Amino acid sequence: MLGLGGRKSPLVWVMHLSVLLLVVLWTLPTAGLFITSLRTADQISVSGWWTALSSAERNAITRTPDGSAETQVGDRYVIAGNVLKNGGEVVAFGRSSLKPTQFKPGEVADLGDGITLSVKADGSYELSGPTKLEGGQRIFYTARTPPAFTLGNYAHVLSANGMLRAFMNSLTVAVPATVIPILIAAYAAFALAWMPFPGRSLLIAIIVGLLVVPLQMSLIPILTLYNDIGKATAVDAHGVIGTLMHYSGLGQMSDDGTQIGLNPKSYLGVWLAHTGFGLPLAIFLLRNYMVGLPREIIESARVDGATDFQIFTRIVLPLSFPALASFAIFQFLWTWNDLLVATVFLSHQQDSLVMTGKLKDLLGSHGGDWEILAASAFISISVPLLVFFALQKYLVRGLLAGSVK
Amino acid sequence: MADLIMKDVAKAYGEVKVLSNINLDIKQGELIVFVGPSGCGKSTLLRMVAGLESITSGTLSIDGRVVNEVPPAQRGIAMVFQSYALYPHMTVRDNMAFALKIARKSQDEINAAVENAARILQLTPYLDRLPKALSGGQRQRVAIGRAIVRDPKVYLFDEPLSNLDAALRVATRIEIAQLKENMPDSTMIYVTHDQVEAMTLASRIVVLAGGGISQVGTPLDLYERPENEFVAQFIGSPAMNLLPGEIVETGPETVVRLSVGGLVRTAVPTRDSDKGLKVNVGARPEDMVPTEADEHLFEGTVGITEALGEVTLLYFDKKGEAAQVIAKLPGIHAGLRHKTLRLAADPKKIHLFSNGRSLLYR
Amino acid sequence: MFGKFLTAVAGLALVAGAASAADLKFKPGTDPQRFHWDSYDAFAKSHKLDGQTLTIFGPWRGEDQTLFESVLAYFEAATGVKVNYSSSENYEQQIVIDTQAGSPPNIAVLPQPGLIQDLASKGFIQPLPDDTKQWLLDNYAAGPSWVTLSTYKDKTGTPKVMAFPFKIDLKSLVWYSPGNFKDAGYKVPQTMEDLKALTEQIVKDGGTPWCIGLGSGGATGWPATDWVEDLLLRMQPPEVYDGWTTNDVKFTDPKIVDAIKEFGWFALNDKFVDGGSKAVATTDFRDSPKGLFTSPPKCYLHHAASFIPSFFPEGTKLGQDADFFYFPPYASKPDLGRPVEGAGTLVFITKDNPAADAFIDFLKTPIASEVWMAQSSFLTPLKTVNVAAYANDTMKKEGQILLDATTFRFDGSDLMPGKIGAGAFWTGMVDYVGGMSADNVAAEIQKAWDGLK
Amino acid sequence: MLQQLITAGLTIAVGITAAFGYFYGSNILLDLIFPSKAPGDRGTRNIRRAGVIRPWLFVGPAVLALTLYLVYPVVDSIWLSFHGRDGHEFVGLKNYIWFVGDARIRAAFLNNLLWLLVVPAASTFLGLVSAALTDRIFWGNLAKSLIFMPMAISFVGATVIWKFVYDYRAANQTQIGLLNAIVTWFGGAPEAWITVPFWNNFFLMVILVWIQTGFAMVILSAALRGIPEETIEAAVLDGANGLQIFFRIMVPQIWSTIAVVWTTITITVLKVFDIVYAMTNGQWDTDVLANQMYVWMFEGGGDYGRGATIALIIMLLVVPIMIWNIRNARREMEGR
């Protein structure tokens, strides 16, 4: 469109190049993470991820086995082995941390007392001496290794106990926590956009104001409320309602096992919490979209005899599909990536841990394992990305269908 | 049966009065056209009939039932919108069936109604298309079909042709006229700003101006005997010429001396007391004829001429403060440009207005 | 029908759960030279609580969680209690929310006495039985230090023994590579003066003496507080240290500022630190010890607590590839003896039930410690344990330091109010290595502390 | 696992059905109570009554949820902000006086202003540019997906990613941080980016911009597609060049959407603390109010009074945007 009117090739090129630049800038950090997730912890800490494809020269230390591994060759005692485990080539070696590259491959280093050490380019070494050896000798070597990648990090993360469970838990949290707020927000947004009633603009103002409430502020009051509700709803644990609550997972048994009340830490609680926290933005975005729908279409439906409820379900809802789809994506991303709400409103038992919580767990109590972090970050974004790509098609289609004005 | 009566209907948005004193009595089978310049409130009035705008005061009754508070769907009306307002996510069939589905009609009934309407409007081949796959005229027909399907007491049209090109507009206009012909019992209210549409379609025209009704009447009534300068100028194209002057002779025939110089005799009767009254003399361009006689309405130099084939429009050079005078002569008149021409008119076709109101209606 | 189906499903799940609980790492009765099985049997006999449940919330996750759960398995097997252990990334915040909202676990475990004091003063912690104090004095080395650590003021301000120290980490350690020391001909220093001389010697030889990393995400700065605390204990009598943690001795006191400056002697000299002083604050503390093991070595010395071997490169053998020495005292201050700084976790009851009481009793048995000791990363000052149970010599050596300590002091920053010990102090240390003067840093921290009063 | 599957499926189904059921059921109920088909005036009156009640049926659940989950905590916070650290002892305005006087808070406040200026502007602008450009090229959808991708990454993941960009190693060592690798490749000296005073704020902001651009792009792209082609063609005929068309014709037409995006991002900026918390925890003068709020509310046992005070001030900061939005909403309503 911008290139209308002939002579468009330079402009088109500029356009392609600038999009390319944007895309590269935007994917580079993630690409780095992805490559990092395919490297071992040692590789990560010694070289940048962009060097992963070139063969790397790296200094390393290894230790020969102790004396029990020696063999006798002629009159000398020998311990042999190979410093390289994954192929590559030794370019230098040494016997002391002070001069780790003192010798060329194949040279023989004198360790004193007639003991010698030699390392060949293929990594094989030989420690030999005239008397019995103690072994445990450190060998410093510089190896050139071809690029190597590992799926070990992913295997580690995926094989972690309870990962499938955590995945299910995340879905159980995220799906209703996406659908419920959208449903509630869509009705509210419709009323706020198209149904006149007193106090409407005040309500809109309040909702915009609530957008900014930091959810950390709500945690304690809400959890307290949940606990109170749990206590207030306590009934006999072995009655009909009690049994029902027990098997539905909604109930929480009291310590002595005689009473059961609504569990303050249940999926219901998390859904509602996510709903409450997600609503302001959902209403804000959806109302803004719905207000923009052609007014005559809604009036036409009204003249056709549709009630407000029918106008909403048959006209506004289908026409708002693009907005609903985009918000669904956002809300799903938030609930999927959320850790705080889930840890506060679900118990932190293993069996109710969500993915984010599980991944955090994997990092160990001190964190800092970048290779695990990288792999787990990639696993955790795979679902949101899948959702995005799946919904994107509908998003575009919906946008085109909606543009009849 | 389906009479529609407006009594002292008014509309205000807070302090701003949009419409007031609307009194109108529409009989079953009429096609009433609301015309008026943009912003005169004609669409608002229509939407009040539809129930899409609340009525601030006064009563609106359909079939003798006051419907001020009745929701649109239960007023027995159907409406065709300017932008068609088709539901973009539904096929033509679903668009037309929507209202019936809402009313929980049986599927057979719905199918019959939809197919009937489609046949009338020649939409049958398009029933399963989405609106975006239709041309403008087809969309408009779907919108009309949607109204027909409901078999309403009153049809409301809100400038239905304004989004169409000229040729389609004429064609669709005739279709609407035929539609009306086929449904003699249905009442229609039609809003337009195009006076040609008004003249050709209406059984009666309601001219709205300045927040009120300016005149109500049959098209010819309005053409021949406008109540005021506004209606006089609004109906007819090009607009009626208005020339200021002063009454010099009263009686069953009146003589007016025009400030631009001419002297004109009209069939409008006046009283003696009217002598010396400042009036505007109205003469339609098509009523002006060249004359050699002394007694003439106007004399001036032809500026621009427009030859339309069957007629020629003459635009005279402006004289002082007076509005430009236009004459419409039958046939082709080449070479009149820059010529000075003297014009006269049949006294029966001359109108007199004082303070904007026609002297006929005093 | 459906109910029956659900019951069956639930039953299956229970069976699966029970199977894992029955896995005891060391079979009771085996290896009696290392384990006090008699204490286990005695405990099992006196505590029968079949069918009860116990919820525990603690800081251990990942590997530590597995280790702790292996200890819990013995408790479950002995008592029949079903234990639910859970943790969370932000456990400090979580426990605050849970207690405040009225849904605490039965037992909570925290490494921060300051936070425990906070919970105690809000009335969220149940006092331990009265005999606990005497038990600590009798059974823990440097007992009075532990009693102090276990005592907190309740809602009314009355001091009571409320928390039980279990699993101690030793600070005051300097890690090094014996091979590199041998290559360069360095000796383990016995005094602080020697350590400083060694530092200068390494520079003279063309090496870099220290790896220091303060980075720790949101907690960046804390490793420096350990330095300052260790140095303070070696420069001033313990009373100064105690006064400092309660702010009776102000941060701006020259005694404290001197300790900060002493840390600066090590950390602010570009030649003394790997990467220069600029790298100190940004290097992650988990990455910093790796410099000891590179070829050629990036540094020779690393000051860290006993848990640091978790972050050594894979395959590093303690005792052979890596070793530690006690962060030495000043020869010039012989009267200060051999002070030890440590940290550790404290167990306390947030919602009482018989199983919770039983669990505290269980922690007093030697076997509870020995099971963990025999695996890894667990030190205890409990005198009744069999030190032979320690999994390796390094741990045994560390345990010995704990038993030999003349003065034991808990990590000072953990004793301070959270806003200081886990806030202003950290920030101050980051500012200090960033170039702010010690006096200004001390003044800032003191100001923050004043702001809390 | 089977039980988990069944429970998950059931709970999802029950939760969603219940939500649908409410709206459907309540509307039917309303129609039953006030039947519109009632004869004569009663029907009319019923319709009017139902018309008064119906909007509240629609907004009801939302109002309820908002009141419970947001309004109630806000009220609670207002109450807490006048109380001491454990939330019991009344301290009057002490917390507010502390807020005004505290140097760290003041620094956080100023940084926050910087964030508020830069991040929404940069994200919206880049989002707009990428939306406009990707709409015009054949591989636009692919490009869009890639630019949107950071949106799908949790804040924890994002900070890990950016640690690999900002990582610092001393000059004589191999850089594993991308930025320093580039700098040293050009012969510069490596820098500990997140410690560079003042500019480190921008390095942190880049992360949020990186995340939010995708959000802005998706929404603005939808708006751009809604622009009538004719207006653009008219501009072409008027001789406007690409940039002029974009800024003078297209941007004004989607102004209201830009406002929405801007508002949303502004609010995200005010609330986001994860990035600062994980990257620096406010050290090296990078603190922002949301981080301070978190720190005061939860760390070291928490100080509910001060935490609540900071939260309320953050809310106050949004008042101007709120007024702006209300005025927009009112203008829309007048326009119809």
mmCIF file of C-alpha atoms in Angstrom, chain B residues 37-172:
data_model
loop_
_atom_site.group_PDB
_atom_site.id
_atom_site.type_symbol
_atom_site.label_atom_id
_atom_site.label_comp_id
_atom_site.label_asym_id
_atom_site.label_seq_id
_atom_site.Cartn_x
_atom_site.Cartn_y
_atom_site.Cartn_z
ATOM 1 C CA PRO B 37 -31.510 19.171 5.216
ATOM 2 C CA SER B 38 -28.975 17.213 7.208
ATOM 3 C CA GLY B 39 -29.242 17.834 10.920
ATOM 4 C CA CYS B 40 -32.951 18.608 10.790
ATOM 5 C CA GLY B 41 -33.743 15.617 12.969
ATOM 6 C CA LYS B 42 -35.423 13.433 10.378
ATOM 7 C CA SER B 43 -33.352 10.384 11.225
ATOM 8 C CA THR B 44 -33.868 11.007 14.915
ATOM 9 C CA LEU B 45 -37.611 11.094 14.374
ATOM 10 C CA LEU B 46 -37.463 7.834 12.476
ATOM 11 C CA ARG B 47 -35.394 6.239 15.205
ATOM 12 C CA MET B 48 -37.942 7.427 17.734
ATOM 13 C CA VAL B 49 -40.603 5.634 15.746
ATOM 14 C CA ALA B 50 -38.399 2.567 15.706
ATOM 15 C CA GLY B 51 -37.857 2.759 19.430
ATOM 16 C CA LEU B 52 -34.116 3.224 19.153
ATOM 17 C CA GLU B 53 -34.352 6.709 20.643
ATOM 18 C CA SER B 54 -36.490 7.523 23.618
ATOM 19 C CA ILE B 55 -39.269 10.054 23.259
ATOM 20 C CA THR B 56 -38.723 12.993 25.555
ATOM 21 C CA SER B 57 -42.328 14.108 25.603
ATOM 22 C CA GLY B 58 -45.533 13.598 23.689
ATOM 23 C CA THR B 59 -47.005 10.300 22.588
ATOM 24 C CA LEU B 60 -46.444 7.981 19.712
ATOM 25 C CA SER B 61 -49.114 5.455 18.988
ATOM 26 C CA ILE B 62 -49.245 2.679 16.470
ATOM 27 C CA ASP B 63 -52.599 1.047 15.889
ATOM 28 C CA GLY B 64 -54.066 3.094 18.681
ATOM 29 C CA ARG B 65 -51.605 1.752 21.219
ATOM 30 C CA VAL B 66 -49.188 4.163 22.824
ATOM 31 C CA VAL B 67 -45.789 2.670 22.176
ATOM 32 C CA ASN B 68 -43.502 5.218 23.810
ATOM 33 C CA GLU B 69 -42.114 2.549 26.141
ATOM 34 C CA VAL B 70 -42.526 -0.475 23.924
ATOM 35 C CA PRO B 71 -39.259 -2.007 22.795
ATOM 36 C CA PRO B 72 -38.529 -1.888 19.068
ATOM 37 C CA ALA B 73 -39.248 -5.507 18.362
ATOM 38 C CA GLN B 74 -42.766 -5.288 19.698
ATOM 39 C CA ARG B 75 -43.823 -2.209 17.818
ATOM 40 C CA GLY B 76 -44.451 -4.166 14.666
ATOM 41 C CA ILE B 77 -41.900 -2.251 12.661
ATOM 42 C CA ALA B 78 -38.958 -3.196 10.517
ATOM 43 C CA MET B 79 -36.116 -0.941 9.629
ATOM 44 C CA VAL B 80 -33.678 -0.677 6.759
ATOM 45 C CA PHE B 81 -30.512 1.137 7.716
ATOM 46 C CA GLN B 82 -28.385 3.450 5.682
ATOM 47 C CA SER B 83 -25.324 1.219 6.118
ATOM 48 C CA TYR B 84 -27.521 -1.878 5.648
ATOM 49 C CA ALA B 85 -26.340 -3.132 9.045
ATOM 50 C CA LEU B 86 -26.128 -6.691 7.809
ATOM 51 C CA TYR B 87 -24.721 -9.147 10.314
ATOM 52 C CA PRO B 88 -21.305 -9.772 8.785
ATOM 53 C CA HIS B 89 -20.902 -13.216 10.285
ATOM 54 C CA MET B 90 -24.179 -14.604 8.922
ATOM 55 C CA THR B 91 -25.160 -15.704 5.429
ATOM 56 C CA VAL B 92 -27.854 -13.860 3.535
ATOM 57 C CA ARG B 93 -30.323 -16.542 4.537
ATOM 58 C CA ASP B 94 -29.395 -16.267 8.202
ATOM 59 C CA ASN B 95 -29.525 -12.514 8.050
ATOM 60 C CA MET B 96 -33.053 -12.620 6.788
ATOM 61 C CA ALA B 97 -34.098 -15.425 9.102
ATOM 62 C CA PHE B 98 -32.615 -13.866 12.210
ATOM 63 C CA ALA B 99 -35.698 -12.010 13.379
ATOM 64 C CA LEU B 100 -37.920 -15.007 12.800
ATOM 65 C CA LYS B 101 -35.581 -17.278 14.651
ATOM 66 C CA ILE B 102 -35.596 -14.864 17.532
ATOM 67 C CA ALA B 103 -39.387 -14.953 17.437
ATOM 68 C CA ARG B 104 -39.182 -18.747 17.555
ATOM 69 C CA LYS B 105 -41.070 -19.293 14.330
ATOM 70 C CA SER B 106 -41.080 -22.812 12.968
ATOM 71 C CA GLN B 107 -38.371 -23.757 10.518
ATOM 72 C CA ASP B 108 -40.887 -24.226 7.706
ATOM 73 C CA GLU B 109 -42.360 -20.833 8.299
ATOM 74 C CA ILE B 110 -38.904 -19.270 8.302
ATOM 75 C CA ASN B 111 -37.875 -21.014 5.097
ATOM 76 C CA ALA B 112 -41.061 -19.996 3.347
ATOM 77 C CA ALA B 113 -40.720 -16.371 4.394
ATOM 78 C CA VAL B 114 -37.054 -16.160 3.486
ATOM 79 C CA GLU B 115 -37.523 -17.760 0.118
ATOM 80 C CA ASN B 116 -40.485 -15.597 -0.649
ATOM 81 C CA ALA B 117 -38.541 -12.455 0.159
ATOM 82 C CA ALA B 118 -35.535 -13.685 -1.770
ATOM 83 C CA ARG B 119 -37.731 -14.298 -4.794
ATOM 84 C CA ILE B 120 -39.285 -10.838 -4.613
ATOM 85 C CA LEU B 121 -35.848 -9.275 -4.377
ATOM 86 C CA GLN B 122 -34.133 -11.672 -6.765
ATOM 87 C CA LEU B 123 -31.722 -12.790 -4.087
ATOM 88 C CA THR B 124 -32.299 -16.507 -4.377
ATOM 89 C CA PRO B 125 -28.860 -17.318 -5.880
ATOM 90 C CA TYR B 126 -27.097 -15.440 -3.095
ATOM 91 C CA LEU B 127 -28.828 -16.946 -0.093
ATOM 92 C CA ASP B 128 -25.785 -18.791 1.148
ATOM 93 C CA ARG B 129 -23.264 -16.047 0.680
ATOM 94 C CA LEU B 130 -21.802 -13.855 3.359
ATOM 95 C CA PRO B 131 -22.562 -10.138 3.063
ATOM 96 C CA LYS B 132 -18.959 -9.320 2.197
ATOM 97 C CA ALA B 133 -19.394 -11.329 -1.030
ATOM 98 C CA LEU B 134 -22.244 -9.131 -2.223
ATOM 99 C CA SER B 135 -22.313 -5.873 -4.146
ATOM 100 C CA GLY B 136 -23.701 -2.729 -2.593
ATOM 101 C CA GLY B 137 -27.053 -3.054 -4.306
ATOM 102 C CA GLN B 138 -27.373 -6.673 -3.321
ATOM 103 C CA ARG B 139 -26.586 -5.844 0.249
ATOM 104 C CA GLN B 140 -29.254 -3.216 0.170
ATOM 105 C CA ARG B 141 -31.751 -5.716 -1.141
ATOM 106 C CA VAL B 142 -30.825 -8.117 1.637
ATOM 107 C CA ALA B 143 -31.489 -5.358 4.119
ATOM 108 C CA ILE B 144 -34.885 -4.800 2.579
ATOM 109 C CA GLY B 145 -35.504 -8.526 2.481
ATOM 110 C CA ARG B 146 -34.760 -8.710 6.137
ATOM 111 C CA ALA B 147 -37.545 -6.229 6.684
ATOM 112 C CA ILE B 148 -40.004 -7.948 4.364
ATOM 113 C CA VAL B 149 -39.526 -11.285 6.028
ATOM 114 C CA ARG B 150 -40.857 -9.896 9.269
ATOM 115 C CA ASP B 151 -44.075 -8.698 7.605
ATOM 116 C CA PRO B 152 -44.221 -5.603 9.777
ATOM 117 C CA LYS B 153 -46.999 -3.088 10.164
ATOM 118 C CA VAL B 154 -44.641 -0.258 9.438
ATOM 119 C CA TYR B 155 -41.499 -0.225 7.349
ATOM 120 C CA LEU B 156 -38.872 2.290 8.264
ATOM 121 C CA PHE B 157 -36.210 3.286 5.741
ATOM 122 C CA ASP B 158 -33.296 5.393 6.915
ATOM 123 C CA GLU B 159 -31.714 6.932 3.796
ATOM 124 C CA PRO B 160 -31.506 3.484 2.249
ATOM 125 C CA LEU B 161 -30.149 4.604 -1.084
ATOM 126 C CA SER B 162 -27.508 7.076 -0.063
ATOM 127 C CA ASN B 163 -24.695 4.535 -0.202
ATOM 128 C CA LEU B 164 -25.482 3.499 -3.775
ATOM 129 C CA ASP B 165 -24.270 4.982 -7.029
ATOM 130 C CA ALA B 166 -26.629 7.046 -9.177
ATOM 131 C CA ALA B 167 -27.794 4.324 -11.552
ATOM 132 C CA LEU B 168 -28.351 1.805 -8.792
ATOM 133 C CA ARG B 169 -30.104 4.443 -6.806
ATOM 134 C CA VAL B 170 -32.677 4.991 -9.513
ATOM 135 C CA ALA B 171 -33.130 1.287 -10.049
ATOM 136 C CA THR B 172 -33.522 0.536 -6.372
#
